[in-house]
């Protein structure tokens, strides 16, 4: 049923919880786990200072996917691929789903930047609406 599972991550705690679900499913279905962090290029102004800021975000992205890889490896699952790209998060995530034949997306209901009163974060909302692959959304904690 599932052969390639994508965990898009922004390094938030909610994503950690989504990771637990992704790991369990990857184990049960013997599926590949893919991890993707998008450096959100929409927040950067186009000026001379931008280069170093983007690089810092890229470094942070690499740290986030490395940490996720380590957590996965600790649970016995070596991610098939970890990726850090620049762009608009939901566009890059949708592209990744298409290009890699992802057949399940596991992600947090919310991320780093949003307000809890919204039912879903804006990235997750767009993936739920636009992804061909089914999307499993995971809330941070029961409350
Ligand atoms: P908003 O960004 O709309 O203000 P939010 O940060 O709470 O609100 P989202 O950004 O939609 O909500 O985050 C929900 C989930 O989307 C995260 O748990 C993560 O799985 C994914 N996500 C968000 N941003 C990125 C990103 N830059 N790269 C990869 N995945 C992301
Ligand atoms: Mn966000």
Short mmCIF file of N, CA, C and O in Angstrom, two decimals, residues 13-129:
data_model
loop_
_atom_site.label_atom_id
_atom_site.label_comp_id
_atom_site.label_asym_id
_atom_site.label_seq_id
_atom_site.Cartn_x
_atom_site.Cartn_y
_atom_site.Cartn_z
N UNK A 13 8.28 20.78 17.16
CA UNK A 13 7.96 19.62 18.00
C UNK A 13 6.84 18.78 17.41
O UNK A 13 6.81 17.56 17.55
N UNK A 14 5.91 19.45 16.74
CA UNK A 14 4.82 18.72 16.12
C UNK A 14 5.36 17.73 15.10
O UNK A 14 4.84 16.61 14.96
N UNK A 15 6.41 18.13 14.40
CA UNK A 15 6.98 17.24 13.39
C UNK A 15 7.60 16.01 14.05
O UNK A 15 7.60 14.92 13.48
N UNK A 16 8.15 16.19 15.27
CA UNK A 16 8.69 15.03 16.00
C UNK A 16 7.61 13.98 16.21
O UNK A 16 7.86 12.79 16.11
N UNK A 17 6.44 14.45 16.53
CA UNK A 17 5.35 13.51 16.77
C UNK A 17 4.92 12.87 15.45
O UNK A 17 4.62 11.67 15.39
N UNK A 18 4.91 13.65 14.38
CA UNK A 18 4.58 13.10 13.06
C UNK A 18 5.62 12.04 12.69
O UNK A 18 5.29 11.00 12.11
N UNK A 19 6.88 12.29 13.06
CA UNK A 19 7.95 11.34 12.76
C UNK A 19 7.68 9.97 13.38
O UNK A 19 7.90 8.94 12.74
N UNK A 20 7.17 9.96 14.61
CA UNK A 20 6.86 8.67 15.25
C UNK A 20 5.89 7.86 14.40
O UNK A 20 6.04 6.66 14.24
N UNK A 21 4.90 8.54 13.84
CA UNK A 21 3.91 7.86 13.01
C UNK A 21 4.53 7.41 11.69
O UNK A 21 4.27 6.30 11.21
N UNK A 22 5.36 8.28 11.11
CA UNK A 22 6.02 7.94 9.84
C UNK A 22 6.93 6.72 10.03
O UNK A 22 6.97 5.82 9.18
N UNK A 23 7.64 6.68 11.17
CA UNK A 23 8.55 5.57 11.43
C UNK A 23 7.79 4.26 11.61
O UNK A 23 8.19 3.23 11.07
N UNK A 24 6.72 4.32 12.34
CA UNK A 24 5.94 3.10 12.57
C UNK A 24 5.40 2.56 11.24
O UNK A 24 5.50 1.37 10.96
N UNK A 25 4.88 3.46 10.42
CA UNK A 25 4.32 3.04 9.13
C UNK A 25 5.41 2.53 8.20
O UNK A 25 5.22 1.52 7.51
N UNK A 26 6.55 3.21 8.17
CA UNK A 26 7.66 2.78 7.31
C UNK A 26 8.09 1.37 7.71
O UNK A 26 8.34 0.52 6.85
N UNK A 27 8.13 1.12 9.02
CA UNK A 27 8.49 -0.21 9.51
C UNK A 27 7.47 -1.26 9.10
O UNK A 27 7.81 -2.31 8.57
N UNK A 28 6.22 -0.96 9.33
CA UNK A 28 5.17 -1.94 9.03
C UNK A 28 5.03 -2.24 7.55
O UNK A 28 4.74 -3.37 7.16
N UNK A 29 5.18 -1.21 6.72
CA UNK A 29 4.99 -1.40 5.28
C UNK A 29 6.31 -1.64 4.55
O UNK A 29 6.31 -1.77 3.33
N UNK A 30 7.40 -1.65 5.28
CA UNK A 30 8.71 -1.78 4.66
C UNK A 30 8.86 -0.71 3.56
O UNK A 30 9.29 -0.99 2.44
N UNK A 31 8.46 0.50 3.91
CA UNK A 31 8.46 1.61 2.96
C UNK A 31 9.70 2.48 3.16
O UNK A 31 10.29 2.49 4.24
N UNK A 32 10.07 3.20 2.11
CA UNK A 32 11.16 4.18 2.24
C UNK A 32 10.66 5.40 3.01
O UNK A 32 9.53 5.82 2.83
N UNK A 33 11.55 5.97 3.82
CA UNK A 33 11.23 7.23 4.49
C UNK A 33 12.06 8.35 3.85
O UNK A 33 13.28 8.24 3.74
N UNK A 34 11.38 9.38 3.37
CA UNK A 34 12.04 10.55 2.80
C UNK A 34 11.79 11.75 3.71
O UNK A 34 10.67 11.93 4.20
N UNK A 35 12.82 12.56 3.91
CA UNK A 35 12.70 13.73 4.79
C UNK A 35 13.05 14.98 3.98
O UNK A 35 14.06 15.00 3.28
N UNK A 36 12.19 15.99 4.07
CA UNK A 36 12.38 17.20 3.27
C UNK A 36 12.21 18.46 4.10
O UNK A 36 11.21 18.63 4.80
N UNK A 37 13.21 19.33 4.03
CA UNK A 37 13.11 20.66 4.64
C UNK A 37 13.21 21.71 3.54
O UNK A 37 14.11 21.66 2.71
N UNK A 38 12.28 22.65 3.53
CA UNK A 38 12.32 23.72 2.53
C UNK A 38 12.74 25.02 3.21
O UNK A 38 12.10 25.47 4.16
N UNK A 39 13.83 25.61 2.71
CA UNK A 39 14.23 26.94 3.15
C UNK A 39 13.24 27.91 2.51
O UNK A 39 13.18 28.03 1.28
N UNK A 40 12.44 28.53 3.36
CA UNK A 40 11.33 29.35 2.86
C UNK A 40 11.84 30.64 2.22
O UNK A 40 12.10 31.63 2.91
N UNK A 41 11.96 30.61 0.92
CA UNK A 41 12.55 31.74 0.19
C UNK A 41 11.59 32.94 0.16
O UNK A 41 12.02 34.06 -0.13
N UNK A 42 10.34 32.72 0.48
CA UNK A 42 9.36 33.82 0.42
C UNK A 42 9.61 34.86 1.51
O UNK A 42 9.15 35.98 1.41
N UNK A 43 10.32 34.47 2.58
CA UNK A 43 10.52 35.42 3.69
C UNK A 43 11.74 36.31 3.49
O UNK A 43 11.99 37.22 4.26
N UNK A 44 12.52 36.04 2.45
CA UNK A 44 13.73 36.83 2.24
C UNK A 44 13.50 37.94 1.24
O UNK A 44 12.95 37.72 0.17
N UNK A 45 13.99 39.13 1.60
CA UNK A 45 13.98 40.22 0.64
C UNK A 45 15.14 40.01 -0.31
O UNK A 45 16.11 39.33 0.01
N UNK A 46 15.02 40.60 -1.47
CA UNK A 46 16.03 40.37 -2.50
C UNK A 46 17.14 41.43 -2.42
O UNK A 46 17.23 42.29 -3.26
N UNK A 47 17.95 41.38 -1.39
CA UNK A 47 19.02 42.37 -1.31
C UNK A 47 20.37 41.70 -1.04
O UNK A 47 20.45 40.48 -0.95
N UNK A 48 21.39 42.51 -0.90
CA UNK A 48 22.75 41.95 -0.79
C UNK A 48 22.96 41.11 0.46
O UNK A 48 23.79 40.22 0.48
N UNK A 49 22.20 41.40 1.52
CA UNK A 49 22.38 40.67 2.77
C UNK A 49 21.77 39.27 2.70
O UNK A 49 22.06 38.42 3.52
N UNK A 50 20.90 39.08 1.74
CA UNK A 50 20.10 37.86 1.73
C UNK A 50 20.94 36.59 1.68
O UNK A 50 20.64 35.62 2.37
N UNK A 51 22.02 36.62 0.89
CA UNK A 51 22.83 35.42 0.70
C UNK A 51 23.21 34.71 1.99
O UNK A 51 22.93 33.52 2.13
N UNK A 52 23.77 35.46 2.94
CA UNK A 52 24.23 34.82 4.17
C UNK A 52 23.06 34.32 5.02
O UNK A 52 23.17 33.29 5.66
N UNK A 53 21.95 35.05 4.99
CA UNK A 53 20.79 34.61 5.78
C UNK A 53 20.27 33.29 5.23
O UNK A 53 19.98 32.35 5.97
N UNK A 54 20.17 33.22 3.91
CA UNK A 54 19.70 31.98 3.29
C UNK A 54 20.63 30.83 3.64
O UNK A 54 20.18 29.73 3.96
N UNK A 55 21.93 31.12 3.63
CA UNK A 55 22.89 30.07 3.99
C UNK A 55 22.69 29.60 5.43
O UNK A 55 22.80 28.41 5.72
N UNK A 56 22.40 30.56 6.32
CA UNK A 56 22.16 30.17 7.71
C UNK A 56 20.93 29.27 7.83
O UNK A 56 20.92 28.29 8.57
N UNK A 57 19.90 29.62 7.07
CA UNK A 57 18.69 28.77 7.07
C UNK A 57 18.99 27.40 6.48
O UNK A 57 18.45 26.39 6.94
N UNK A 58 19.86 27.38 5.49
CA UNK A 58 20.23 26.10 4.88
C UNK A 58 20.98 25.23 5.89
O UNK A 58 20.73 24.03 5.99
N UNK A 59 21.88 25.87 6.65
CA UNK A 59 22.61 25.16 7.69
C UNK A 59 21.63 24.61 8.72
O UNK A 59 21.73 23.45 9.15
N UNK A 60 20.67 25.44 9.10
CA UNK A 60 19.66 25.00 10.06
C UNK A 60 18.87 23.82 9.48
O UNK A 60 18.61 22.84 10.16
N UNK A 61 18.51 23.93 8.20
CA UNK A 61 17.77 22.85 7.53
C UNK A 61 18.56 21.55 7.55
O UNK A 61 18.00 20.48 7.82
N UNK A 62 19.86 21.65 7.29
CA UNK A 62 20.69 20.45 7.31
C UNK A 62 20.73 19.84 8.70
O UNK A 62 20.68 18.62 8.86
N UNK A 63 20.81 20.71 9.71
CA UNK A 63 20.80 20.21 11.09
C UNK A 63 19.49 19.50 11.39
O UNK A 63 19.47 18.45 12.03
N UNK A 64 18.40 20.08 10.92
CA UNK A 64 17.08 19.50 11.19
C UNK A 64 16.94 18.12 10.54
O UNK A 64 16.52 17.16 11.17
N UNK A 65 17.32 18.03 9.27
CA UNK A 65 17.16 16.71 8.60
C UNK A 65 18.16 15.69 9.16
O UNK A 65 17.84 14.50 9.26
N UNK A 66 19.37 16.17 9.58
CA UNK A 66 20.33 15.24 10.20
C UNK A 66 19.79 14.69 11.51
O UNK A 66 19.91 13.50 11.80
N UNK A 67 19.20 15.58 12.30
CA UNK A 67 18.64 15.14 13.58
C UNK A 67 17.50 14.14 13.34
O UNK A 67 17.40 13.12 14.03
N UNK A 68 16.67 14.44 12.37
CA UNK A 68 15.57 13.53 12.04
C UNK A 68 16.10 12.17 11.59
O UNK A 68 15.59 11.13 12.00
N UNK A 69 17.15 12.20 10.77
CA UNK A 69 17.79 10.96 10.31
C UNK A 69 18.28 10.14 11.49
O UNK A 69 18.14 8.92 11.53
N UNK A 70 18.91 10.83 12.44
CA UNK A 70 19.45 10.16 13.61
C UNK A 70 18.33 9.52 14.42
O UNK A 70 18.43 8.37 14.84
N UNK A 71 17.24 10.29 14.61
CA UNK A 71 16.09 9.74 15.35
C UNK A 71 15.53 8.51 14.63
O UNK A 71 15.15 7.53 15.26
N UNK A 72 15.49 8.59 13.30
CA UNK A 72 14.97 7.46 12.52
C UNK A 72 15.90 6.26 12.66
O UNK A 72 15.45 5.13 12.89
N UNK A 73 17.20 6.52 12.53
CA UNK A 73 18.18 5.43 12.64
C UNK A 73 18.10 4.77 14.01
O UNK A 73 18.17 3.54 14.12
N UNK A 74 17.90 5.59 15.05
CA UNK A 74 17.76 5.04 16.39
C UNK A 74 16.56 4.10 16.49
O UNK A 74 16.54 3.18 17.30
N UNK A 75 15.55 4.37 15.67
CA UNK A 75 14.36 3.51 15.67
C UNK A 75 14.51 2.39 14.63
O UNK A 75 13.55 1.66 14.36
N UNK A 76 15.68 2.28 14.04
CA UNK A 76 15.95 1.17 13.12
C UNK A 76 15.59 1.44 11.68
O UNK A 76 15.55 0.54 10.86
N UNK A 77 15.32 2.70 11.36
CA UNK A 77 14.96 3.03 9.97
C UNK A 77 15.90 4.10 9.42
O UNK A 77 15.95 5.23 9.91
N UNK A 78 16.66 3.71 8.42
CA UNK A 78 17.60 4.62 7.77
C UNK A 78 16.83 5.34 6.67
O UNK A 78 16.34 4.70 5.75
N UNK A 79 16.69 6.69 6.74
CA UNK A 79 15.95 7.37 5.67
C UNK A 79 16.58 7.12 4.30
O UNK A 79 17.80 7.11 4.17
N UNK A 80 15.73 6.89 3.30
CA UNK A 80 16.22 6.65 1.95
C UNK A 80 16.83 7.92 1.40
O UNK A 80 17.79 7.88 0.64
N UNK A 81 16.29 9.06 1.76
CA UNK A 81 16.78 10.32 1.24
C UNK A 81 16.40 11.46 2.17
O UNK A 81 15.27 11.53 2.66
N UNK A 82 17.36 12.37 2.41
CA UNK A 82 17.04 13.61 3.12
C UNK A 82 17.42 14.76 2.20
O UNK A 82 18.45 14.71 1.53
N UNK A 83 16.56 15.77 2.14
CA UNK A 83 16.74 16.85 1.17
C UNK A 83 16.48 18.20 1.81
O UNK A 83 15.55 18.36 2.60
N UNK A 84 17.33 19.17 1.46
CA UNK A 84 17.10 20.57 1.83
C UNK A 84 17.08 21.37 0.54
O UNK A 84 18.03 21.31 -0.23
N UNK A 85 15.97 22.05 0.28
CA UNK A 85 15.88 22.88 -0.93
C UNK A 85 15.35 24.26 -0.56
O UNK A 85 14.78 24.46 0.50
N UNK A 86 15.55 25.20 -1.48
CA UNK A 86 15.01 26.55 -1.30
C UNK A 86 13.74 26.70 -2.12
O UNK A 86 13.63 26.11 -3.18
N UNK A 87 12.81 27.52 -1.61
CA UNK A 87 11.63 27.80 -2.42
C UNK A 87 10.43 28.10 -1.55
O UNK A 87 10.56 28.46 -0.37
N UNK A 88 9.28 27.98 -2.14
CA UNK A 88 8.02 28.16 -1.41
C UNK A 88 7.66 26.78 -0.85
O UNK A 88 7.51 25.83 -1.63
N UNK A 89 7.54 26.65 0.49
CA UNK A 89 7.40 25.32 1.08
C UNK A 89 6.35 24.42 0.41
O UNK A 89 6.69 23.31 -0.01
N UNK A 90 5.12 24.90 0.27
CA UNK A 90 4.11 23.95 -0.24
C UNK A 90 4.39 23.57 -1.70
O UNK A 90 4.15 22.44 -2.10
N UNK A 91 4.95 24.50 -2.48
CA UNK A 91 5.25 24.18 -3.88
C UNK A 91 6.34 23.12 -3.98
O UNK A 91 6.24 22.17 -4.76
N UNK A 92 7.38 23.30 -3.18
CA UNK A 92 8.49 22.34 -3.22
C UNK A 92 8.04 20.97 -2.70
O UNK A 92 8.48 19.94 -3.21
N UNK A 93 7.18 20.97 -1.69
CA UNK A 93 6.71 19.70 -1.14
C UNK A 93 5.87 18.97 -2.19
O UNK A 93 6.04 17.77 -2.44
N UNK A 94 4.97 19.70 -2.86
CA UNK A 94 4.13 19.08 -3.90
C UNK A 94 4.99 18.54 -5.04
O UNK A 94 4.74 17.44 -5.55
N UNK A 95 6.01 19.31 -5.42
CA UNK A 95 6.93 18.87 -6.47
C UNK A 95 7.62 17.57 -6.07
O UNK A 95 7.75 16.65 -6.86
N UNK A 96 8.06 17.56 -4.81
CA UNK A 96 8.78 16.37 -4.32
C UNK A 96 7.86 15.14 -4.36
O UNK A 96 8.28 14.05 -4.75
N UNK A 97 6.62 15.34 -3.98
CA UNK A 97 5.65 14.23 -3.98
C UNK A 97 5.52 13.66 -5.39
O UNK A 97 5.58 12.44 -5.60
N UNK A 98 5.36 14.55 -6.37
CA UNK A 98 5.21 14.12 -7.77
C UNK A 98 6.46 13.44 -8.30
O UNK A 98 6.39 12.36 -8.88
N UNK A 99 7.59 14.10 -8.09
CA UNK A 99 8.83 13.63 -8.73
C UNK A 99 9.33 12.32 -8.14
O UNK A 99 10.05 11.57 -8.79
N UNK A 100 8.98 12.07 -6.88
CA UNK A 100 9.50 10.87 -6.23
C UNK A 100 8.43 9.80 -6.00
O UNK A 100 8.67 8.84 -5.28
N UNK A 101 7.27 9.97 -6.62
CA UNK A 101 6.18 8.99 -6.45
C UNK A 101 5.92 8.69 -4.98
O UNK A 101 5.80 7.52 -4.59
N UNK A 102 5.83 9.75 -4.20
CA UNK A 102 5.49 9.57 -2.78
C UNK A 102 4.05 9.10 -2.70
O UNK A 102 3.17 9.63 -3.39
N UNK A 103 3.79 8.07 -1.88
CA UNK A 103 2.40 7.61 -1.80
C UNK A 103 1.77 7.81 -0.42
O UNK A 103 0.62 7.45 -0.21
N UNK A 104 2.52 8.42 0.51
CA UNK A 104 1.92 8.86 1.77
C UNK A 104 2.74 10.02 2.33
O UNK A 104 3.97 9.95 2.36
N UNK A 105 2.04 11.08 2.74
CA UNK A 105 2.71 12.21 3.38
C UNK A 105 2.30 12.21 4.85
O UNK A 105 1.11 12.05 5.16
N UNK A 106 3.27 12.34 5.74
CA UNK A 106 2.97 12.43 7.17
C UNK A 106 3.53 13.76 7.67
O UNK A 106 4.72 14.03 7.52
N UNK A 107 2.67 14.60 8.21
CA UNK A 107 3.14 15.93 8.63
C UNK A 107 2.34 16.45 9.81
O UNK A 107 1.28 15.94 10.15
N UNK A 108 2.88 17.49 10.46
CA UNK A 108 2.20 18.07 11.61
C UNK A 108 0.99 18.90 11.18
O UNK A 108 0.96 19.44 10.08
N UNK A 109 0.00 18.98 12.07
CA UNK A 109 -1.11 19.89 11.80
C UNK A 109 -0.63 21.33 11.84
O UNK A 109 -1.13 22.20 11.14
N UNK A 110 0.35 21.57 12.73
CA UNK A 110 0.92 22.90 12.88
C UNK A 110 2.44 22.81 12.85
O UNK A 110 3.00 21.73 13.01
N UNK A 111 3.07 23.96 12.70
CA UNK A 111 4.53 23.98 12.66
C UNK A 111 5.08 25.01 13.62
O UNK A 111 4.57 25.20 14.72
N UNK A 112 6.12 25.66 13.18
CA UNK A 112 6.85 26.60 14.01
C UNK A 112 6.18 27.95 14.16
O UNK A 112 6.28 28.59 15.20
N UNK A 113 5.56 28.40 13.09
CA UNK A 113 5.24 29.82 13.03
C UNK A 113 3.78 30.17 13.25
O UNK A 113 3.44 31.34 13.38
N UNK A 114 2.94 29.18 13.29
CA UNK A 114 1.52 29.47 13.19
C UNK A 114 0.81 29.74 14.50
O UNK A 114 1.39 29.69 15.57
N UNK A 115 -0.46 30.04 14.40
CA UNK A 115 -1.31 30.25 15.55
C UNK A 115 -2.19 29.02 15.74
O UNK A 115 -2.77 28.51 14.78
N UNK A 116 -2.25 28.57 16.99
CA UNK A 116 -3.00 27.35 17.28
C UNK A 116 -4.47 27.43 16.94
O UNK A 116 -5.13 26.43 16.73
N UNK A 117 -4.99 28.65 16.93
CA UNK A 117 -6.43 28.74 16.73
C UNK A 117 -6.84 28.36 15.30
O UNK A 117 -7.98 28.05 15.04
N UNK A 118 -5.89 28.37 14.40
CA UNK A 118 -6.22 27.85 13.07
C UNK A 118 -6.23 26.33 13.14
O UNK A 118 -5.40 25.72 13.80
N UNK A 119 -7.16 25.76 12.41
CA UNK A 119 -7.31 24.31 12.42
C UNK A 119 -6.05 23.64 11.89
O UNK A 119 -5.57 22.65 12.43
N UNK A 120 -5.51 24.19 10.82
CA UNK A 120 -4.30 23.65 10.19
C UNK A 120 -3.36 24.79 9.83
O UNK A 120 -3.81 25.89 9.49
N UNK A 121 -2.06 24.52 9.89
CA UNK A 121 -1.09 25.49 9.39
C UNK A 121 -1.26 25.64 7.88
O UNK A 121 -1.84 24.77 7.22
N UNK A 122 -0.74 26.74 7.35
CA UNK A 122 -1.00 27.04 5.94
C UNK A 122 -0.30 26.06 5.00
O UNK A 122 -0.82 25.75 3.92
N UNK A 123 0.87 25.57 5.39
CA UNK A 123 1.57 24.61 4.52
C UNK A 123 0.77 23.30 4.49
O UNK A 123 0.46 22.77 3.41
N UNK A 124 0.41 22.82 5.67
CA UNK A 124 -0.35 21.56 5.73
C UNK A 124 -1.68 21.69 4.99
O UNK A 124 -2.09 20.78 4.26
N UNK A 125 -2.34 22.82 5.16
CA UNK A 125 -3.63 23.00 4.49
C UNK A 125 -3.47 22.86 2.97
O UNK A 125 -4.27 22.20 2.31
N UNK A 126 -2.43 23.46 2.44
CA UNK A 126 -2.23 23.40 0.99
C UNK A 126 -1.88 21.99 0.53
O UNK A 126 -2.32 21.55 -0.53
N UNK A 127 -1.09 21.28 1.33
CA UNK A 127 -0.74 19.91 0.93
C UNK A 127 -1.99 19.02 0.97
O UNK A 127 -2.24 18.23 0.06
N UNK A 128 -2.79 19.17 2.02
CA UNK A 128 -4.03 18.38 2.11
C UNK A 128 -4.92 18.66 0.91
O UNK A 128 -5.50 17.75 0.33
N UNK A 129 -4.98 19.93 0.52
CA UNK A 129 -5.88 20.27 -0.60
C UNK A 129 -5.34 19.87 -1.96
O UNK A 129 -6.11 19.56 -2.85
#
